[in-house]
Amino acid sequence: MSTFSAPKGTYDLLPPDSATVLAVREALAAPLRRAGYGYIETPVFEDVALFSRGVGESTDIVSKEMYAFTTRGGDELALRPEGTASVLRAALQANLHRTGNLPVKLWYSGSQYRYERPQKGRYRQFWQVGAEAIGAEDPALDAELIILADDAYRSLGLRNFRILLNSLGDRQCRPVYRAALQEFLRGLELDEDTVRRAELNPLRVLDDKRASVQAQLVGAPMLADYLCEDCKAYHEQVRELLTAAGVGFEDDPKLVRGLDYYTRTTFEFVHDGLGSQSAVGGGGRYDGLSEMIGGPALPSVGWALGVDRTLLALEAEGVVREPAPSSDVFAVPLGEQARKVLFGAVTGLRREGVSADLAYGGKGLKAAMKAADRSGARFALVAGERDLAEGLVQLKDLTSGDQTPVALDALVATLKEKLK
Ligand code: ATP
Ligand code: MG
């Protein structure tokens, strides 16, 4: 019989790497916790219309990459391709915007699904830690989020990343720019796909990675020249606040993002060691999204950081995180009676907060000591019939090799002291 493999574009997280992944997720979220963001969890699937309306019909995410399906009951659902639409949907459904302070600040950590061409740094299931600040228009909020992401990456030891910053304008000035850009694009010789994109979502053409297209775009009207006074002033304040906080950024007038709902502040964190999958995180302001999904006007801003690519970035920079040992103490029983006693000792240690494991499976001394070494534990707890008769166990320091007898009833206190 053939065995199974994880589906294309997915991978399993296994020890010891899985411990690093947990630590990275935690580190990315830590700055948010300190800034008043509350944790939110939403379903992995939603009404497909939430994404087609929220993220936008003309985006690659919705038109090409969505895992959409019909249930036995006839509901049209989709696996979430991103977090923002779901978080806003949940906040609206629970009336958080009416019952609490504005902005409502939320963070999440979860898997996302996109039917993409799998390659390094691009998967069909991937993980994001994200933050949303819902219901306030304030440049300090945009700056806060960018600073928190910067803090998060730095706390992990990352240095070789850059922040790209742009403003996409608002509902006053963007349509004027959109029309001007469309006019310009109509004058170019473009392939069929790109012509269609130019009609549906012309700003996305600016984002085309092909050098040939980029060459044609020289001389295209730039959004910066079309920003209204309000948008210009807003953007200038975001830039000032970042500079005052010591957070460097690059103005990138061509930075657009793959989702339709962005307005004004848009940013991306790119890492220089990742090849073409260089974006480790991104986000921006989405003042129109709430209304697009049937809510009241709620200007908001948020970001999502890619955990998978953050790990690749750590690897690229050679940042090593010491894998935590699976336990501090590893018990090696010699004989049936010792097995019972040490099983009790291990249970007692765990209850006292000391991580402990045991050589299971009736191993002999040699195999059991090997298991203790491999576990990465600092101490082995060895006991045979003779020790037990005297109420003792042997505590072996696996780093130095020193072995000392310890009274069974002093074991917890002794280990707690030694592990301090
Ligand atoms: P890209 O331009 O690389 O496709 P994106 O603009 O589609 O990125 P977002 O939707 O902004 O990405 O998601 C935020 C972050 O999530 C990205 O910066 C990236 O780190 C991560 N991410 C997005 N898609 C994938 C994927 N298929 N696999 C792994 N990580 C991803
Ligand atoms: Mg993408």
Coordinates of C-alpha atoms and ligand atoms in Angstrom, one line a residue:
M1 CA 0.0 0.0 0.0
S2 CA 1.3 3.4 -0.8
T3 CA 1.8 6.0 1.9
F4 CA 0.5 9.5 2.0
S5 CA 2.3 12.8 1.7
A6 CA 1.2 16.3 2.7
P7 CA -0.7 18.0 -0.1
K8 CA 1.2 20.0 -2.6
G9 CA 2.1 23.4 -1.3
T10 CA 1.8 22.4 2.3
Y11 CA 4.3 21.1 4.8
D12 CA 4.4 19.6 8.3
L13 CA 5.9 21.3 11.2
L14 CA 7.9 18.9 13.3
P15 CA 10.1 19.1 16.4
P16 CA 12.5 20.7 16.9
D17 CA 11.6 23.3 14.2
S18 CA 8.0 23.5 15.4
A19 CA 9.2 25.0 18.7
T20 CA 11.0 27.7 16.8
V21 CA 7.8 28.5 14.9
L22 CA 5.8 28.8 18.1
A23 CA 8.4 31.1 19.5
V24 CA 8.4 33.2 16.3
R25 CA 4.6 33.6 16.3
E26 CA 4.8 34.6 19.9
A27 CA 7.5 37.1 19.3
L28 CA 5.6 38.7 16.4
A29 CA 2.5 39.1 18.6
A30 CA 4.3 40.3 21.8
P31 CA 4.6 44.0 20.7
L32 CA 0.8 44.0 19.9
R33 CA -0.1 42.7 23.4
R34 CA 1.9 45.5 24.9
A35 CA 0.0 48.0 22.7
G36 CA -3.5 47.1 23.7
Y37 CA -4.4 44.7 20.9
G38 CA -6.8 41.9 22.0
Y39 CA -6.6 38.4 20.6
I40 CA -9.3 37.3 18.1
E41 CA -10.0 33.9 16.4
T42 CA -12.4 33.5 13.5
P43 CA -13.4 30.4 11.5
V44 CA -11.0 29.1 8.9
F45 CA -13.9 29.3 6.3
E46 CA -16.3 32.0 5.6
D47 CA -19.1 32.9 3.2
V48 CA -17.3 33.2 -0.1
A49 CA -19.0 36.6 -0.8
L50 CA -17.2 38.1 2.2
F51 CA -13.9 37.7 0.3
S52 CA -15.2 38.4 -3.2
R53 CA -16.7 41.7 -1.9
G54 CA -14.1 42.5 0.7
V55 CA -10.9 41.5 -1.0
G56 CA -12.2 42.3 -4.5
E57 CA -13.4 40.3 -7.5
S58 CA -10.5 41.6 -9.6
T59 CA -7.7 40.5 -7.3
D60 CA -5.6 37.4 -8.0
I61 CA -6.5 36.3 -4.5
V62 CA -10.2 36.0 -5.3
S63 CA -10.1 35.3 -9.0
K64 CA -7.4 32.7 -9.1
E65 CA -6.3 31.6 -5.7
M66 CA -9.3 31.0 -3.5
Y67 CA -10.3 27.6 -2.2
A68 CA -14.0 28.0 -2.7
F69 CA -16.5 25.1 -2.3
T70 CA -20.2 24.3 -1.9
T71 CA -21.2 22.4 1.2
R72 CA -23.7 19.5 1.2
G73 CA -26.2 22.0 2.5
G74 CA -25.6 24.3 -0.5
D75 CA -23.6 27.1 1.3
E76 CA -21.0 28.8 -0.8
L77 CA -17.9 28.9 1.4
A78 CA -14.2 29.6 1.0
L79 CA -11.1 28.8 3.1
R80 CA -9.8 32.2 4.2
P81 CA -7.1 33.6 1.9
E82 CA -6.3 36.4 4.4
G83 CA -7.4 37.7 7.8
T84 CA -8.7 41.2 7.5
A85 CA -12.1 40.6 6.0
S86 CA -12.9 38.0 8.6
V87 CA -11.7 40.1 11.5
L88 CA -13.8 43.0 10.4
R89 CA -16.8 40.8 9.8
A90 CA -16.5 39.4 13.3
A91 CA -16.1 42.9 14.9
L92 CA -19.2 44.1 13.0
Q93 CA -21.2 41.0 13.9
A94 CA -20.4 41.4 17.6
N95 CA -20.9 45.2 17.5
L96 CA -17.5 45.8 18.9
H97 CA -17.4 49.2 17.2
R98 CA -20.5 50.3 19.1
T99 CA -19.8 48.8 22.5
G100 CA -16.1 49.5 23.0
N101 CA -13.6 52.3 22.5
L102 CA -12.6 53.2 19.1
P103 CA -10.3 52.0 17.6
V104 CA -11.1 48.4 18.3
K105 CA -7.6 46.8 18.3
L106 CA -7.4 43.1 17.5
W107 CA -4.6 40.7 16.7
Y108 CA -4.8 37.1 15.3
S109 CA -2.5 34.3 14.4
G110 CA -3.7 31.7 11.9
S111 CA -3.4 29.8 8.7
Q112 CA -4.4 31.2 5.3
Y113 CA -5.1 29.4 2.1
R114 CA -4.3 30.4 -1.4
Y115 CA -4.1 28.2 -4.5
E116 CA -0.7 29.5 -5.7
R117 CA 2.2 28.0 -7.6
P118 CA 4.2 26.5 -4.7
Q119 CA 7.8 27.5 -4.4
K120 CA 10.2 28.5 -1.7
G121 CA 8.4 31.0 0.5
R122 CA 5.1 30.6 -1.3
Y123 CA 2.8 27.9 -0.1
R124 CA -0.9 27.0 -0.4
Q125 CA -1.3 26.9 3.4
F126 CA 0.8 29.5 5.3
W127 CA 0.7 31.3 8.6
Q128 CA 0.1 35.0 9.4
V129 CA 0.2 37.0 12.6
G130 CA -2.0 40.0 11.9
A131 CA -3.2 43.1 13.6
E132 CA -6.2 45.4 12.9
A133 CA -7.1 48.8 14.4
I134 CA -10.7 49.4 13.5
G135 CA -12.7 52.6 13.5
A136 CA -10.2 55.5 13.7
E137 CA -8.6 57.7 11.2
D138 CA -5.4 58.9 12.8
P139 CA -1.9 58.9 11.3
A140 CA -0.5 57.9 14.7
L141 CA -2.4 54.6 14.4
D142 CA -0.8 53.9 11.0
A143 CA 2.6 54.7 12.4
E144 CA 2.0 52.7 15.6
L145 CA 1.3 49.5 13.5
I146 CA 4.4 50.0 11.3
I147 CA 6.5 50.6 14.5
L148 CA 5.1 47.5 16.2
A149 CA 6.0 45.3 13.2
D150 CA 9.4 46.8 13.0
D151 CA 9.9 46.1 16.8
A152 CA 8.6 42.5 16.3
Y153 CA 11.1 41.7 13.5
R154 CA 14.0 43.4 15.4
S155 CA 13.2 41.5 18.6
L156 CA 13.8 38.3 16.6
G157 CA 17.2 39.5 15.6
L158 CA 16.3 40.4 11.9
R159 CA 18.2 43.4 10.5
N160 CA 18.3 43.0 6.7
F161 CA 14.8 44.2 6.0
R162 CA 13.4 47.4 4.6
I163 CA 10.1 49.2 4.9
L164 CA 8.5 50.4 1.7
L165 CA 5.9 53.1 2.1
N166 CA 3.3 54.7 -0.1
S167 CA -0.1 56.3 -0.1
L168 CA -2.8 55.1 -2.3
G169 CA -5.0 58.1 -1.9
D170 CA -8.7 58.1 -0.9
R171 CA -12.1 58.0 -2.6
Q172 CA -11.6 61.6 -3.7
C173 CA -8.2 61.5 -5.4
R174 CA -7.7 57.8 -6.3
P175 CA -10.4 57.6 -9.0
V176 CA -8.9 60.6 -10.8
Y177 CA -5.5 58.9 -10.7
R178 CA -7.0 55.5 -11.7
A179 CA -8.5 57.1 -14.8
A180 CA -5.3 58.8 -15.7
L181 CA -3.3 55.6 -15.3
Q182 CA -5.9 53.7 -17.3
E183 CA -5.6 56.2 -20.1
F184 CA -1.8 55.8 -20.1
L185 CA -2.0 52.0 -20.1
R186 CA -4.4 51.9 -23.0
G187 CA -1.7 53.5 -25.1
L188 CA 0.7 50.6 -24.4
E189 CA 1.2 47.3 -26.2
L190 CA 0.4 44.8 -23.5
D191 CA -0.5 41.1 -23.5
E192 CA -4.1 40.1 -23.2
D193 CA -3.9 39.3 -19.5
T194 CA -2.4 42.6 -18.6
V195 CA -4.9 44.5 -20.8
R196 CA -7.7 42.9 -18.8
R197 CA -5.9 43.8 -15.5
A198 CA -5.5 47.4 -16.7
E199 CA -9.3 47.6 -17.2
L200 CA -10.2 45.9 -13.9
N201 CA -7.5 46.9 -11.6
P202 CA -5.0 49.3 -13.3
L203 CA -3.0 50.0 -10.2
R204 CA -2.0 46.3 -10.1
V205 CA -0.2 46.7 -13.4
L206 CA 2.3 48.9 -11.6
D207 CA 3.2 45.9 -9.5
D208 CA 4.1 43.7 -12.5
K209 CA 7.4 42.0 -11.8
R210 CA 8.4 41.6 -15.4
A211 CA 11.3 43.9 -16.5
S212 CA 9.7 44.3 -20.0
V213 CA 6.5 45.7 -18.4
Q214 CA 8.4 47.9 -16.0
A215 CA 10.3 49.4 -19.0
Q216 CA 6.9 50.3 -20.6
L217 CA 5.8 51.9 -17.4
V218 CA 8.5 54.6 -17.4
G219 CA 6.6 57.9 -17.7
A220 CA 3.4 56.5 -16.3
P221 CA 1.5 59.0 -14.1
M222 CA 2.4 58.6 -10.5
L223 CA -0.1 58.5 -7.7
A224 CA 2.0 60.9 -5.6
D225 CA 1.2 63.7 -8.1
Y226 CA -2.5 63.1 -7.8
L227 CA -2.9 62.9 -4.0
C228 CA -5.4 65.4 -2.6
E229 CA -4.3 67.9 0.1
D230 CA -5.9 65.8 2.9
C231 CA -4.1 62.6 1.8
K232 CA -0.8 64.4 1.4
A233 CA -1.0 65.9 4.9
Y234 CA -2.0 62.6 6.4
H235 CA 0.9 60.8 4.7
E236 CA 3.3 63.5 5.7
Q237 CA 2.3 62.9 9.4
V238 CA 2.8 59.2 9.2
R239 CA 6.3 59.8 7.7
E240 CA 7.1 62.2 10.5
L241 CA 6.0 59.9 13.3
L242 CA 8.0 57.1 11.9
T243 CA 11.1 59.2 11.6
A244 CA 10.7 60.5 15.1
A245 CA 10.5 56.9 16.3
G246 CA 13.7 56.1 14.6
V247 CA 12.1 53.8 12.1
G248 CA 13.7 54.1 8.6
F249 CA 11.6 53.6 5.5
E250 CA 11.8 54.1 1.8
D251 CA 9.2 56.0 -0.2
D252 CA 8.0 53.6 -2.9
P253 CA 5.6 55.5 -5.2
K254 CA 4.9 52.3 -7.1
L255 CA 3.9 50.2 -4.1
V256 CA 0.4 48.9 -4.6
R257 CA -1.0 45.8 -2.9
G258 CA -2.9 42.8 -4.0
L259 CA -6.1 43.7 -2.2
D260 CA -8.7 46.2 -3.4
Y261 CA -9.6 47.6 -0.1
Y262 CA -6.5 49.6 0.6
T263 CA -6.6 53.4 0.9
R264 CA -4.0 55.9 1.9
T265 CA -1.1 54.4 3.9
T266 CA 0.3 51.2 2.3
F267 CA 3.5 49.5 3.3
E268 CA 5.5 46.4 2.9
F269 CA 8.3 44.8 4.8
V270 CA 10.8 43.3 2.3
H271 CA 13.7 41.1 3.2
D272 CA 16.8 41.1 1.0
G273 CA 17.8 37.5 1.6
L274 CA 14.7 35.9 0.2
G275 CA 14.9 36.1 -3.6
S276 CA 11.7 36.8 -5.3
Q277 CA 9.4 35.9 -2.4
S278 CA 10.8 38.9 -0.6
A279 CA 7.8 40.4 1.3
V280 CA 7.8 39.2 4.9
G281 CA 4.8 41.4 5.8
G282 CA 2.5 44.1 4.6
G283 CA -0.5 46.1 5.3
G284 CA -2.2 49.4 5.1
R285 CA -5.2 51.5 5.7
Y286 CA -8.6 50.2 4.5
D287 CA -11.1 53.0 5.1
G288 CA -13.7 51.6 2.7
L289 CA -13.8 47.9 3.6
S290 CA -16.5 48.1 6.3
E291 CA -19.0 49.7 3.9
M292 CA -18.0 47.2 1.2
I293 CA -19.1 44.3 3.4
G294 CA -22.3 46.0 4.6
G295 CA -21.1 47.9 7.8
P296 CA -20.9 51.5 8.7
A297 CA -18.0 53.8 7.7
L298 CA -15.1 52.5 9.9
P299 CA -11.7 53.8 8.8
S300 CA -9.2 51.2 9.8
V301 CA -5.6 50.1 9.4
G302 CA -3.8 46.8 9.7
W303 CA -1.1 44.4 8.7
A304 CA -0.3 40.8 8.3
L305 CA 3.2 39.3 8.8
G306 CA 4.1 36.0 7.1
V307 CA 5.4 33.6 9.7
D308 CA 6.8 31.1 7.1
R309 CA 8.8 33.8 5.3
T310 CA 10.0 35.3 8.7
L311 CA 11.5 31.9 9.4
L312 CA 13.2 31.9 6.0
A313 CA 14.5 35.4 6.7
L314 CA 15.9 34.3 10.1
E315 CA 17.7 31.5 8.3
A316 CA 19.0 33.8 5.6
E317 CA 20.5 36.1 8.2
G318 CA 21.9 33.2 10.1
V319 CA 20.0 34.0 13.3
V320 CA 20.1 30.8 15.3
R321 CA 17.7 30.2 18.0
E322 CA 18.8 27.6 20.5
P323 CA 16.1 24.9 20.4
A324 CA 14.7 24.5 23.9
P325 CA 15.3 20.9 25.3
S326 CA 12.1 18.9 25.4
S327 CA 12.6 18.4 29.1
D328 CA 15.0 19.2 32.0
V329 CA 15.0 15.8 33.6
F330 CA 15.0 12.3 32.0
A331 CA 14.4 9.3 34.2
V332 CA 16.1 6.0 33.7
P333 CA 14.6 3.2 35.7
L334 CA 16.5 0.0 36.2
G335 CA 14.0 -2.7 36.9
E336 CA 10.3 -3.0 37.4
Q337 CA 10.2 -1.6 40.9
A338 CA 12.3 1.4 39.9
R339 CA 10.0 2.0 37.0
K340 CA 7.0 2.5 39.3
V341 CA 8.9 4.7 41.7
L342 CA 10.4 6.9 38.9
F343 CA 7.1 7.2 37.1
G344 CA 5.8 8.6 40.4
A345 CA 8.8 10.9 40.7
V346 CA 8.4 12.2 37.1
T347 CA 4.7 12.9 37.7
G348 CA 5.5 14.8 40.9
L349 CA 8.2 16.9 39.2
R350 CA 5.8 17.8 36.4
R351 CA 3.2 18.8 38.9
E352 CA 5.8 21.1 40.5
G353 CA 6.5 22.7 37.2
V354 CA 9.7 20.8 36.3
S355 CA 9.6 19.3 32.8
A356 CA 10.5 15.6 33.0
D357 CA 10.4 12.6 30.8
L358 CA 11.0 8.8 31.3
A359 CA 12.6 6.1 29.3
Y360 CA 9.6 4.1 28.1
G361 CA 9.4 0.7 26.5
G362 CA 11.5 -1.3 29.0
K363 CA 14.9 -0.2 27.7
G364 CA 18.1 -1.5 29.1
L365 CA 20.5 0.9 30.8
K366 CA 22.6 1.6 27.7
A367 CA 19.6 2.4 25.5
A368 CA 17.9 4.4 28.2
M369 CA 21.0 6.5 28.8
K370 CA 21.3 7.2 25.1
A371 CA 17.7 8.3 25.1
A372 CA 18.5 10.6 28.0
D373 CA 21.4 12.2 26.1
R374 CA 19.4 12.6 23.0
S375 CA 16.5 14.3 24.8
G376 CA 18.7 17.3 25.6
A377 CA 17.8 17.1 29.3
R378 CA 20.2 18.6 31.7
F379 CA 19.8 15.8 34.3
A380 CA 19.2 12.1 34.2
L381 CA 17.6 10.4 37.1
V382 CA 18.9 6.9 37.5
A383 CA 17.6 4.4 40.1
G384 CA 18.0 0.7 40.6
E385 CA 16.7 -1.6 43.4
R386 CA 19.7 -0.9 45.7
D387 CA 19.2 2.9 45.6
L388 CA 15.5 2.6 46.2
A389 CA 16.0 0.4 49.2
E390 CA 17.9 3.3 50.7
G391 CA 15.3 5.9 49.5
L392 CA 17.7 7.4 47.0
V393 CA 18.0 8.2 43.3
Q394 CA 21.2 9.0 41.4
L395 CA 21.1 12.5 39.8
K396 CA 23.5 12.7 36.9
D397 CA 24.4 16.0 35.4
L398 CA 24.5 15.2 31.7
T399 CA 26.8 18.1 30.8
S400 CA 29.5 17.4 33.4
G401 CA 28.9 13.7 34.0
D402 CA 28.9 14.3 37.8
Q403 CA 26.6 11.9 39.7
T404 CA 25.2 12.5 43.2
P405 CA 22.8 10.5 45.2
V406 CA 19.7 12.5 46.3
A407 CA 17.0 11.4 48.8
L408 CA 13.7 10.8 46.9
D409 CA 11.8 13.1 49.1
A410 CA 14.3 15.9 48.5
L411 CA 14.2 15.5 44.8
V412 CA 11.8 18.2 43.8
A413 CA 13.5 20.8 46.0
T414 CA 17.0 19.8 44.8
L415 CA 16.1 19.9 41.1
K416 CA 14.3 23.2 41.4
E417 CA 17.4 24.7 43.0
K418 CA 19.7 23.2 40.4
L419 CA 17.6 24.3 37.5
K420 CA 17.2 27.9 38.7
Ligands
ATP1 P1 3.2 38.3 -2.4 O1 3.4 39.6 -3.2 O2 4.5 37.7 -2.1 O3 2.3 37.4 -3.1 P2 1.0 39.3 -0.9 O4 1.0 40.7 -1.2 O5 0.1 38.3 -1.6 O6 2.5 38.7 -1.1 P3 -0.3 39.6 1.6 O7 -1.6 39.2 1.2 O8 0.0 41.1 1.9 O9 0.9 39.1 0.7 O10 0.1 38.8 2.9 C1 1.0 39.3 3.9 C2 2.2 38.4 4.1 O11 1.8 37.0 4.1 C3 3.2 38.5 2.9 O12 4.1 39.6 3.1 C4 3.9 37.2 3.0 O13 5.0 37.2 4.0 C5 2.9 36.2 3.5 N1 2.3 35.4 2.4 C6 1.4 35.8 1.4 N2 1.2 34.8 0.6 C7 2.0 33.8 1.0 C8 2.1 32.4 0.6 N3 1.5 31.9 -0.5 N4 3.0 31.6 1.2 C9 3.7 32.1 2.3 N5 3.6 33.3 2.8 C10 2.7 34.2 2.1
MG2 MG 0.3 37.1 -3.3

